[in-house]
Amino acid sequence: MFVTKALARLTMFAGLMALPNAIPTVVYAQQAVTVGATDIGGTVAGASGPEAGVWVIAETTELPTKFARIVVTDDQGRYLIPDLPTASYSVWVRGYGLVDSSKLIAKPGQLLNHTAVPAPNEAAAAHYYPAIYWYAMMKIPLAREFGGKSDIPEKLTQTDWLKQMKNIGCIGCHQIGQEATRTIPAAFGKFDSGEAAWMRRVQSGQSGEQMTNQLAGNFGGVPFKYLGDWTDRVAKGELPKSKPARPQGVERNIVITSWEWSTPDKYLHDLISSDRRNPTVNAYGPLYGSPEYSTDNMPILDPKTNKVSFFKMPVADPEMPESLGPGHAASVKPLEPSAYWDDRKLWDTRANNHNSMFDEKGRLWLSATVRGMDNPAFCKQGSDHPSAKLFPLEKSARQVAMLDPKTMKYSFINTCFATHHLQFGYDANDTLWLSGTGPVAGWINTKMFDETGDAAKSQGWSPFVLDTSGNGKRDDYVEPNAPLDPNKDKRRVIKFAESREYGIVPSIKMASGSGSRRLYDLENVCEFALALHLLKTGLRSQVIGQAIRDLRKKEKLSAKLELVGTELQKLKLVIARDTEPGRPPNKNRDRLISFQEGGDNLSEVIAQTFCNSMGGPDLILIPIGRTFSDLKDQLYRLRSEWAMENL
């Protein structure tokens, strides 16, 4: 399933559809399409014969909400749109190299043949290209322009730029490259340059302040030049250099169903249909939308009846301010008028439901605001709450709520930590883990909440602490900006803004409270050292996991590693290079491992080496005869250094 944030539309990719070869109802090139009472089917042909790999779209407004179902033609131009609700449908053909055909009216049970319409020119054909083909025309600053060598802020790297432009920035909310973004709306007026047009564009609406602060502030205004250059070239007639291929193979078997829900002036950030741990939960049941900053009205779609309803999410304090303005990603009022909605204030949420998750009982748990930003007393300094004693919290912008669809009862879970994404663990307490929790990791013991209804008692949080003392346990710690203390650990701040704590996924093998999560479920630092080195060689994670399991069983590692072919050769080369006698440190490598002696038996080399040494920032020479316990403290220290460099 996929939901765009720009449109309140739900699209479902249903199972694989195979066209039958049976009863000859419609004949084209001596092939047939069988059409049932709830289907629309036929053929698509052009001047040169059957049109393969084009879409046939059936759309109707006669159902409770706008509905469309889309299929793809096979090699012989045949199509079948299955299982349609009773209604009259507009049916037409769309495909690469074509322009949309005339819309024909049909009802389920009818045969309907179409004539494909070729695009009169390349520009007309490109109009239907996916947005990414147009967006790929955007120029990217060269690596040599970063680091203070141009007008790009010195602290930014090319990786930072790429993340902003294609991962976590603009494209996270906008389908950049579609017609609305590759052109400048006339409503904005006339500009001397594309750069100036983009400066005005990003100020539009209630996200204008956030967009402007990011591009003009953090990125020094430089992206406006590149965005303007892109749309200027598009306006002059430049087209994408690459052309998309039509669907091939099993891609032609996908059936897409699309519903429009919510309202045109709102957006959907997310939706949920089931519990990912048990996908039979809520089978064939309603789908629940998360409208985030746009509204408190949660849209609910029943895919069986095609009906949309709304549930207004309440807050515990009805007098609280809207979840807009400082501390939020949306403003109370538009910074500048929108090209489509002028200066109207469209977003008015308090609940601010970012996303939701089903539990195994079919209840909906939401990251949602339940009160103002100031935390209750049990969260703050002086509270006897165990987590508050360790790390008190003063504010949180979003908390947790729970909706029981059977009764539509909405419960508030007043968390001290902020929330963003949420995921259930696999433990007996059905722990709900949250991201976007600021300086701490936060969780809810949902079993305890069910038993007691006590939100304070059922939640916990902890700062992120790195074991820099190397003793394998948590100690007193120094603050993030303080120098290391050999007798203490160090608190770390996970940088949410850089997308390093954007989400959280509990390990299926980790029960809540069983200890810290470790790389590849590692049981000791020897395994950590092995996994780290294997990661550097480029081996697949599955191979690394198998190597660790073999190490635990004290089996021959070479027997398993030989199954990976070229990857084994790569590993041998790395080991041979690192064990070359007298080889000086290579400053281009982050870490090196060296031995005073070696052997031809790969399994012995790996087992002995990784249980005796792990390279640090400088070359380390350790005799193979040293035991693992002798080097335990050193390995812990090296693990901490590695973790700090990679946070």
XYZ file of C-alpha atoms in Angstrom:
647
model
C 0.000 0.000 0.000
C 1.093 3.541 -0.638
C -0.274 6.914 0.245
C 1.022 10.156 -1.188
C 1.224 13.057 1.209
C 0.225 15.476 -1.534
C -3.081 13.783 -2.234
C -5.589 12.237 0.139
C -5.667 9.073 -1.924
C -5.197 5.465 -0.916
C -3.757 3.037 -3.426
C -3.650 -0.697 -2.859
C -1.553 -3.118 -4.867
C -3.650 -6.258 -4.840
C -2.502 -9.801 -5.641
C -1.157 -11.103 -8.901
C -3.669 -11.287 -11.717
C -3.374 -13.823 -14.529
C -5.436 -13.498 -17.661
C -7.281 -16.690 -18.618
C -6.935 -18.415 -21.968
C -10.327 -20.022 -22.085
C -13.691 -19.153 -23.660
C -13.261 -17.057 -26.869
C -15.592 -14.170 -26.113
C -13.614 -11.390 -27.806
C -11.194 -12.385 -30.537
C -8.072 -10.412 -31.384
C -5.301 -12.199 -33.242
C -7.123 -15.432 -32.384
C -6.724 -14.872 -28.645
C -9.528 -14.351 -26.145
C -10.444 -12.510 -22.944
C -13.054 -14.003 -20.626
C -15.093 -11.337 -18.847
C -17.093 -12.202 -15.754
C -20.121 -10.422 -14.358
C -17.986 -8.105 -12.185
C -15.183 -7.521 -14.711
C -14.445 -5.196 -17.584
C -12.062 -6.593 -20.183
C -10.949 -6.398 -23.779
C -7.925 -5.454 -25.861
C -5.792 -2.406 -26.578
C -4.374 -1.948 -30.067
C -2.464 0.717 -31.930
C -1.509 1.267 -35.539
C 1.156 -1.432 -35.294
C -0.934 -3.997 -33.463
C -1.423 -4.953 -29.807
C -0.177 -2.500 -27.189
C 1.635 -4.441 -24.457
C 2.469 -3.053 -21.026
C 0.038 -0.137 -20.992
C -2.372 0.731 -18.234
C -6.128 0.448 -18.496
C -7.888 2.579 -15.891
C -11.496 2.239 -14.725
C -12.687 5.136 -12.582
C -16.024 6.039 -11.029
C -17.571 8.691 -8.795
C -20.783 6.707 -8.275
C -19.516 4.938 -5.150
C -19.398 6.582 -1.706
C -15.898 7.820 -2.556
C -13.990 8.226 -5.806
C -12.706 4.819 -6.851
C -10.317 3.568 -9.522
C -8.897 0.181 -10.489
C -5.920 -0.160 -12.815
C -4.404 -3.117 -14.669
C -1.718 -3.636 -17.325
C -2.072 -5.250 -20.745
C -0.245 -8.469 -21.605
C 1.896 -9.219 -24.671
C -1.222 -9.477 -26.821
C -2.741 -6.228 -25.602
C -5.347 -7.990 -23.486
C -6.579 -6.698 -20.145
C -9.055 -7.665 -17.447
C -10.162 -5.328 -14.648
C -11.564 -7.724 -12.038
C -14.067 -7.627 -9.177
C -15.501 -4.170 -9.750
C -18.270 -2.804 -7.518
C -21.499 -2.097 -9.357
C -21.256 1.322 -11.032
C -20.664 3.018 -14.364
C -16.970 3.509 -15.103
C -14.917 5.788 -17.306
C -12.300 3.544 -18.880
C -9.217 4.690 -20.772
C -5.665 3.753 -21.737
C -2.436 5.368 -20.560
C 1.083 4.281 -21.389
C 4.614 5.404 -22.125
C 4.862 6.617 -25.700
C 1.135 7.378 -25.718
C -1.257 10.110 -24.677
C -4.465 9.252 -22.855
C -7.107 7.640 -25.047
C -10.716 8.747 -25.135
C -12.674 7.787 -22.030
C -15.299 5.142 -22.738
C -18.240 4.397 -20.439
C -18.781 0.807 -19.332
C -20.310 -1.308 -16.585
C -19.038 -4.565 -15.085
C -19.663 -7.517 -17.361
C -18.892 -5.581 -20.549
C -16.260 -6.143 -23.219
C -14.457 -2.970 -24.162
C -11.721 -2.601 -26.777
C -9.537 0.487 -26.947
C -7.479 2.253 -29.580
C -4.177 3.543 -28.274
C -3.233 7.114 -29.171
C 0.491 7.638 -29.895
C 2.146 10.755 -28.480
C 2.585 13.330 -31.275
C 6.050 14.298 -30.012
C 8.619 13.643 -27.297
C 7.309 16.436 -25.073
C 3.780 15.009 -25.119
C 5.150 11.564 -24.251
C 7.307 12.931 -21.417
C 4.231 14.485 -19.807
C 3.376 10.989 -18.524
C 6.852 10.090 -17.257
C 7.181 9.400 -13.514
C 8.179 12.447 -11.491
C 11.612 11.016 -10.721
C 12.594 11.116 -14.403
C 12.054 14.876 -14.397
C 13.620 15.338 -10.980
C 16.736 13.478 -12.152
C 17.424 16.499 -14.389
C 18.348 18.492 -11.279
C 22.052 19.312 -11.128
C 24.042 18.483 -7.990
C 27.078 20.497 -6.820
C 30.358 18.707 -7.420
C 32.246 17.314 -4.440
C 34.986 19.913 -4.905
C 32.471 22.706 -4.233
C 31.973 21.656 -0.603
C 34.140 22.338 2.416
C 34.124 26.134 2.160
C 35.221 26.217 -1.479
C 32.028 27.842 -2.775
C 28.965 29.647 -1.477
C 27.756 26.371 0.092
C 28.078 26.583 3.915
C 31.415 25.103 4.924
C 29.976 22.609 7.407
C 27.846 20.896 4.738
C 29.066 17.880 2.810
C 27.849 16.545 -0.500
C 26.184 13.746 1.473
C 24.248 16.341 3.478
C 23.129 17.918 0.208
C 22.035 14.616 -1.295
C 20.112 13.676 1.848
C 18.247 16.968 1.714
C 17.422 16.721 -1.966
C 16.589 13.042 -2.334
C 16.107 11.376 1.059
C 14.885 13.266 4.104
C 14.179 16.780 2.904
C 11.852 18.120 0.211
C 11.095 14.741 -1.322
C 9.885 13.406 2.020
C 6.669 15.390 1.599
C 6.502 16.325 -2.079
C 6.505 14.317 -5.293
C 9.104 16.592 -6.798
C 9.228 16.299 -10.557
C 5.513 16.073 -11.225
C 3.989 18.927 -13.225
C 3.068 20.969 -10.146
C 6.703 21.177 -8.989
C 8.634 21.233 -12.265
C 6.753 24.391 -13.270
C 6.237 27.706 -11.485
C 2.542 28.541 -10.870
C 1.415 31.740 -12.600
C -0.308 32.781 -9.359
C 3.108 33.584 -7.876
C 3.639 36.333 -10.427
C 6.666 37.251 -12.556
C 10.269 36.804 -11.467
C 13.638 37.826 -12.807
C 15.003 34.320 -12.379
C 14.049 30.795 -11.463
C 16.090 31.232 -8.291
C 13.856 34.114 -7.191
C 10.752 32.112 -8.094
C 11.817 29.282 -5.803
C 12.569 31.675 -2.967
C 8.953 32.775 -3.193
C 7.565 29.293 -3.767
C 8.887 27.661 -0.615
C 7.363 30.372 1.569
C 3.859 29.220 0.628
C 1.453 27.778 3.152
C 1.834 26.701 6.735
C 5.036 24.771 6.040
C 6.609 27.805 4.377
C 8.566 28.817 7.455
C 10.064 25.356 7.899
C 11.033 25.043 4.228
C 12.555 28.516 4.149
C 14.552 27.972 7.339
C 16.013 24.772 5.956
C 16.946 25.989 2.471
C 17.763 29.633 3.179
C 19.158 29.044 6.660
C 20.882 25.685 7.020
C 21.816 25.486 3.327
C 22.667 29.158 2.912
C 20.095 29.709 0.164
C 22.247 27.842 -2.366
C 19.599 25.209 -3.321
C 17.414 27.968 -4.780
C 19.959 28.407 -7.565
C 19.862 24.730 -8.490
C 16.091 24.430 -8.206
C 15.669 27.548 -10.325
C 18.083 26.278 -12.941
C 16.109 23.035 -13.114
C 12.695 24.621 -13.671
C 14.200 27.209 -16.067
C 15.515 24.388 -18.241
C 12.179 22.603 -18.104
C 10.397 25.816 -19.112
C 12.703 26.104 -22.136
C 11.689 22.639 -23.307
C 14.444 20.407 -21.953
C 13.210 16.852 -21.436
C 14.416 13.949 -19.279
C 17.396 12.168 -20.787
C 16.078 8.738 -19.836
C 12.808 7.193 -20.943
C 10.888 4.808 -18.685
C 10.272 1.272 -19.879
C 6.781 -0.136 -19.918
C 5.924 -2.750 -17.266
C 7.425 -6.160 -17.995
C 6.903 -9.704 -16.709
C 5.165 -9.957 -13.341
C 4.892 -6.166 -13.244
C 1.972 -6.647 -15.618
C 0.131 -8.818 -13.126
C -0.375 -6.129 -10.495
C -3.907 -4.866 -9.857
C -4.004 -1.378 -8.311
C -7.037 -0.035 -6.451
C -7.220 3.619 -5.493
C -9.675 5.465 -3.239
C -9.819 9.174 -2.564
C -10.515 9.930 1.073
C -10.159 12.738 3.567
C -10.734 16.170 1.996
C -8.833 18.091 -0.716
C -7.470 20.705 1.685
C -5.916 18.138 4.062
C -3.174 15.578 3.665
C -2.418 12.110 4.958
C 0.944 11.363 6.461
C 0.352 7.657 6.976
C -2.139 4.814 7.202
C -2.330 1.462 8.949
C -4.233 -1.715 8.162
C -2.847 -4.472 10.416
C -0.266 -5.555 12.984
C 2.983 -6.221 11.124
C 3.769 -9.002 13.601
C 0.491 -10.731 12.740
C -0.936 -9.550 9.393
C -4.241 -11.360 9.982
C -5.208 -8.725 12.564
C -8.032 -6.536 11.180
C -8.308 -8.717 8.073
C -10.555 -6.996 5.481
C -11.223 -4.333 8.088
C -11.123 -0.545 7.882
C -7.950 1.388 7.179
C -7.045 4.294 9.442
C -5.323 7.457 8.221
C -2.946 9.760 10.090
C -3.472 13.381 9.003
C -0.606 14.776 11.125
C -0.630 18.596 11.200
C -3.565 19.043 8.842
C -6.572 18.098 11.004
C -7.893 16.244 14.037
C -10.332 14.323 11.810
C -8.942 10.839 11.265
C -10.237 9.434 7.952
C -11.331 5.798 8.063
C -11.832 3.824 4.852
C -13.848 0.618 4.603
C -12.421 -1.076 1.486
C -15.336 -3.519 1.317
C -18.073 -0.884 1.121
C -15.876 1.950 -0.267
C -17.231 4.215 2.464
C -15.245 6.898 4.261
C -15.984 8.069 7.793
C -14.168 10.359 10.202
C -13.222 10.145 13.863
C -12.351 13.413 15.576
C -9.369 12.724 17.798
C -9.810 14.490 21.144
C -7.185 15.869 23.491
C -7.148 15.690 27.272
C -6.996 19.474 27.505
C -9.483 21.058 25.073
C -8.089 24.489 25.977
C -4.580 23.606 24.817
C -3.195 25.595 21.882
C -3.061 24.097 18.412
C -0.072 21.876 17.709
C 1.359 24.490 15.387
C 4.059 27.123 15.667
C 7.318 26.970 17.676
C 8.394 23.405 18.404
C 6.369 22.049 15.513
C 6.979 21.496 11.800
C 4.069 23.712 10.744
C 3.095 27.309 11.418
C -0.117 28.755 12.788
C -0.580 30.870 9.649
C 0.803 30.710 6.100
C 4.076 32.569 5.641
C 2.952 33.532 2.117
C -0.209 32.692 0.132
C -0.462 29.342 -1.609
C -0.885 29.175 -5.384
C -3.922 26.967 -4.805
C -5.414 27.972 -1.445
C -4.350 31.668 -1.275
C -3.729 32.775 2.334
C -6.324 30.546 3.954
C -5.343 28.726 7.146
C -5.966 25.071 6.294
C -4.291 23.194 9.141
C -5.790 23.388 12.623
C -4.761 20.282 14.506
C -4.282 19.682 18.192
C -4.026 15.865 18.092
C -1.257 15.944 15.457
C -1.395 12.191 14.760
C 1.854 11.361 12.965
C 1.277 7.641 12.482
C -0.387 4.641 14.138
C 0.167 0.942 14.764
C -2.189 -1.956 15.439
C -1.586 -4.228 18.397
C -2.429 -7.923 18.467
C -5.858 -7.141 19.920
C -6.811 -5.005 16.943
C -6.460 -1.703 18.784
C -4.866 1.379 17.281
C -1.923 3.019 19.086
C -1.167 6.519 17.885
C 1.719 8.933 18.196
C -0.574 11.862 18.955
C -0.640 14.983 21.076
C -2.872 14.791 24.149
C -1.958 18.085 25.910
C 0.298 21.136 25.719
C 4.092 20.945 25.658
C 4.738 21.299 29.393
C 5.187 17.904 31.025
C 3.307 16.842 34.168
C 5.132 16.856 37.487
C 5.966 13.136 37.475
C 8.269 13.724 34.488
C 10.318 16.501 36.070
C 13.108 17.056 38.539
C 12.058 15.990 42.036
C 9.684 13.254 40.883
C 9.973 9.767 42.351
C 9.401 8.171 38.927
C 12.436 5.891 38.304
C 13.142 7.361 34.874
C 12.667 10.946 36.030
C 15.159 10.361 38.832
C 17.679 9.308 36.208
C 16.866 11.884 33.532
C 14.009 14.355 34.141
C 12.140 15.754 31.135
C 10.467 19.155 31.017
C 8.592 19.162 27.689
C 7.228 16.920 24.946
C 5.425 18.009 21.785
C 3.593 14.760 21.043
C 2.555 11.829 23.229
C 0.561 8.587 22.710
C -3.119 7.689 22.439
C -5.009 4.447 21.891
C -8.240 3.880 19.932
C -10.295 0.712 20.304
C -12.215 0.357 16.994
C -14.772 -1.948 18.624
C -15.960 0.708 21.065
C -14.281 3.813 19.567
C -12.956 4.558 23.054
C -9.954 6.877 22.865
C -7.417 6.651 25.713
C -4.642 9.121 26.552
C -1.153 7.910 27.442
C 0.568 11.027 28.730
C 4.225 10.362 27.957
C 7.057 12.504 29.252
C 9.116 11.888 26.121
C 8.107 13.088 22.672
C 6.953 10.613 20.011
C 7.192 10.247 16.257
C 7.172 6.666 14.935
C 6.124 3.696 17.048
C 6.783 -0.029 16.819
C 5.721 -2.966 18.964
C 8.322 -5.342 20.308
C 8.076 -9.119 20.544
C 8.286 -9.466 24.320
C 5.768 -10.611 26.912
C 4.949 -7.011 27.875
C 4.074 -6.106 24.280
C 6.385 -3.125 24.697
C 5.704 -0.153 22.458
C 8.943 1.562 21.414
C 8.934 5.162 20.232
C 11.284 7.260 18.099
C 11.556 11.028 18.035
C 11.942 10.810 21.795
C 14.558 13.542 22.011
C 17.531 12.881 24.308
C 16.164 9.559 25.539
C 14.876 6.195 24.396
C 11.220 5.852 25.411
C 8.872 2.904 25.762
C 5.441 1.890 27.083
C 4.653 -1.401 28.803
C 1.250 -1.859 27.167
C 0.482 -4.959 29.208
C 0.860 -2.942 32.394
C -1.234 -0.121 30.961
C -4.024 -2.596 30.155
C -3.885 -3.951 33.691
C -3.618 -0.659 35.569
C -4.614 2.176 33.250
C -1.693 4.058 34.828
C 0.211 5.894 32.085
C 2.955 7.113 34.424
C 3.655 3.673 35.837
C 3.553 2.036 32.420
C 6.198 4.177 30.743
C 9.919 4.453 31.017
C 12.811 6.225 29.364
C 16.566 6.362 29.475
C 19.277 8.595 28.030
C 21.587 7.133 25.405
C 24.773 6.162 27.232
C 27.893 4.769 25.591
C 30.068 2.334 27.547
C 33.288 4.301 27.147
C 34.676 2.962 30.429
C 34.816 -0.423 28.735
C 33.573 -2.493 31.664
C 30.498 -3.888 29.929
C 27.987 -2.194 32.239
C 26.367 1.181 32.705
C 28.101 3.627 35.061
C 27.892 7.285 35.911
C 28.438 9.263 32.751
C 29.837 12.534 31.488
C 27.729 14.838 29.319
C 27.976 14.870 25.502
C 30.263 17.917 25.300
C 32.480 16.904 28.224
C 35.856 15.175 27.705
C 36.082 11.437 28.199
C 36.618 10.170 31.734
C 38.250 6.694 31.855
C 36.150 5.813 34.899
C 32.805 6.932 33.491
C 30.592 6.354 30.490
C 29.469 9.102 28.109
C 25.973 10.298 27.297
C 25.224 10.684 23.607
C 22.640 12.788 21.809
C 21.101 10.927 18.892
C 20.709 13.400 16.052
C 17.084 13.108 14.972
C 17.435 15.984 12.507
C 20.053 14.032 10.584
C 17.692 11.050 10.300
C 19.763 8.863 12.588
C 16.906 8.343 14.993
C 14.025 8.772 12.581
C 12.556 5.369 13.350
C 12.988 2.420 15.682
C 12.623 -1.305 14.973
C 12.852 -3.722 17.926
C 14.725 -6.936 17.270
C 12.538 -10.011 17.036
C 15.167 -11.797 19.147
C 15.302 -9.186 21.887
C 12.892 -9.213 24.796
C 12.276 -5.966 26.622
C 14.530 -5.558 29.642
C 16.921 -8.306 28.571
C 19.792 -5.889 28.060
C 21.095 -3.590 25.391
C 20.643 -4.461 21.720
C 23.860 -5.529 20.060
C 25.043 -5.614 16.482
C 23.818 -8.871 14.891
C 22.616 -10.011 18.333
C 26.245 -10.387 19.419
C 26.977 -12.116 22.707
C 30.476 -10.819 23.356
C 33.075 -8.442 22.034
C 34.859 -11.217 20.201
C 31.775 -11.584 18.021
C 31.574 -7.823 17.666
C 35.132 -7.728 16.384
C 34.395 -10.482 13.889
C 31.209 -8.824 12.649
C 32.875 -5.436 12.319
C 35.704 -6.787 10.215
C 33.393 -8.860 8.031
C 31.269 -5.762 7.455
C 34.355 -3.944 6.183
C 35.036 -6.717 3.679
C 31.635 -6.210 2.051
C 30.155 -9.568 3.027
C 26.391 -9.838 3.138
C 24.753 -9.622 6.557
C 23.388 -13.165 6.160
C 26.934 -14.474 5.726
C 28.113 -12.545 8.767
C 25.285 -13.946 10.838
C 26.171 -17.482 9.757
C 29.841 -16.907 10.573
C 28.904 -15.774 14.073
C 26.655 -18.792 14.579
C 29.503 -21.029 13.454
C 31.845 -19.315 15.851
C 29.458 -20.060 18.701
C 29.340 -23.713 17.691
C 33.137 -23.763 17.292
C 32.749 -25.128 13.799
C 35.046 -24.536 10.849
C 34.217 -21.111 9.456
C 35.840 -21.873 6.118
C 33.228 -24.520 5.279
C 30.485 -21.909 5.367
C 32.456 -19.052 3.898
C 33.474 -21.143 0.899
C 29.816 -21.113 -0.128
C 29.968 -17.417 -0.940
C 32.459 -17.647 -3.794
C 33.925 -14.282 -4.689
C 33.110 -12.943 -1.249
C 35.441 -15.559 0.260
C 38.198 -14.450 -2.112
C 37.633 -10.867 -1.033
C 37.918 -11.892 2.606
C 41.132 -13.831 1.910
C 42.617 -10.794 0.179
C 41.785 -8.546 3.103
C 43.290 -10.971 5.599
C 46.363 -11.527 3.442
C 46.870 -7.796 3.030
C 46.534 -7.155 6.744
C 48.869 -10.013 7.752
C 51.674 -9.193 5.353
C 54.868 -9.173 7.473
C 56.286 -5.747 8.102
C 53.500 -4.006 6.238
C 53.227 -0.393 7.456
C 49.898 1.100 8.524
C 47.694 2.233 5.655
C 46.387 5.660 6.532
C 43.537 5.224 4.036
C 42.023 2.466 6.163
C 40.134 3.261 9.359
C 41.375 0.130 11.064
C 43.966 -2.578 10.470
C 44.408 -5.976 12.033
C 47.804 -7.612 12.020
C 49.238 -10.895 13.245
C 52.734 -11.921 14.296
C 52.069 -15.306 12.800
C 49.437 -16.816 10.563
C 48.472 -19.960 8.719
C 46.762 -21.372 5.690
C 43.700 -22.554 7.591
C 41.242 -19.712 7.127
C 38.982 -20.835 9.969
C 41.876 -20.866 12.418
C 43.086 -17.465 11.273
C 39.613 -15.959 11.717
C 38.859 -17.619 15.036
C 42.221 -16.826 16.582
C 42.496 -13.327 15.175
C 39.075 -12.036 16.062
C 39.203 -13.480 19.533
C 42.560 -11.838 20.138
C 42.720 -8.499 18.355
C 40.704 -5.850 16.660
C 42.398 -2.953 14.944
C 41.835 0.477 16.332
C 42.593 3.844 14.839
C 46.279 2.848 14.728
C 47.952 -0.440 13.836
C 47.896 -2.924 16.727
C 50.245 -5.931 16.926
C 49.101 -8.662 19.302
C 50.510 -12.200 19.540
C 48.018 -14.888 18.645
C 48.770 -16.698 21.874
C 46.963 -14.047 23.961
C 43.627 -15.191 25.297
C 40.304 -13.474 24.723
C 39.939 -12.622 28.390
C 43.334 -10.874 28.345
C 42.063 -8.519 25.647
C 38.482 -8.121 26.814
C 38.927 -4.604 28.208
C 40.801 -3.462 25.116
C 38.137 -4.824 22.802
C 35.378 -3.144 24.791
C 37.271 0.134 24.524
C 37.724 -0.281 20.785
C 34.050 -1.101 20.399
C 33.140 2.106 22.219
C 35.461 4.157 20.008
C 33.924 2.595 16.910
C 30.404 3.256 18.154
C 31.168 6.886 18.972
C 32.600 7.495 15.514
C 29.532 5.998 13.884
C 26.749 7.640 15.918
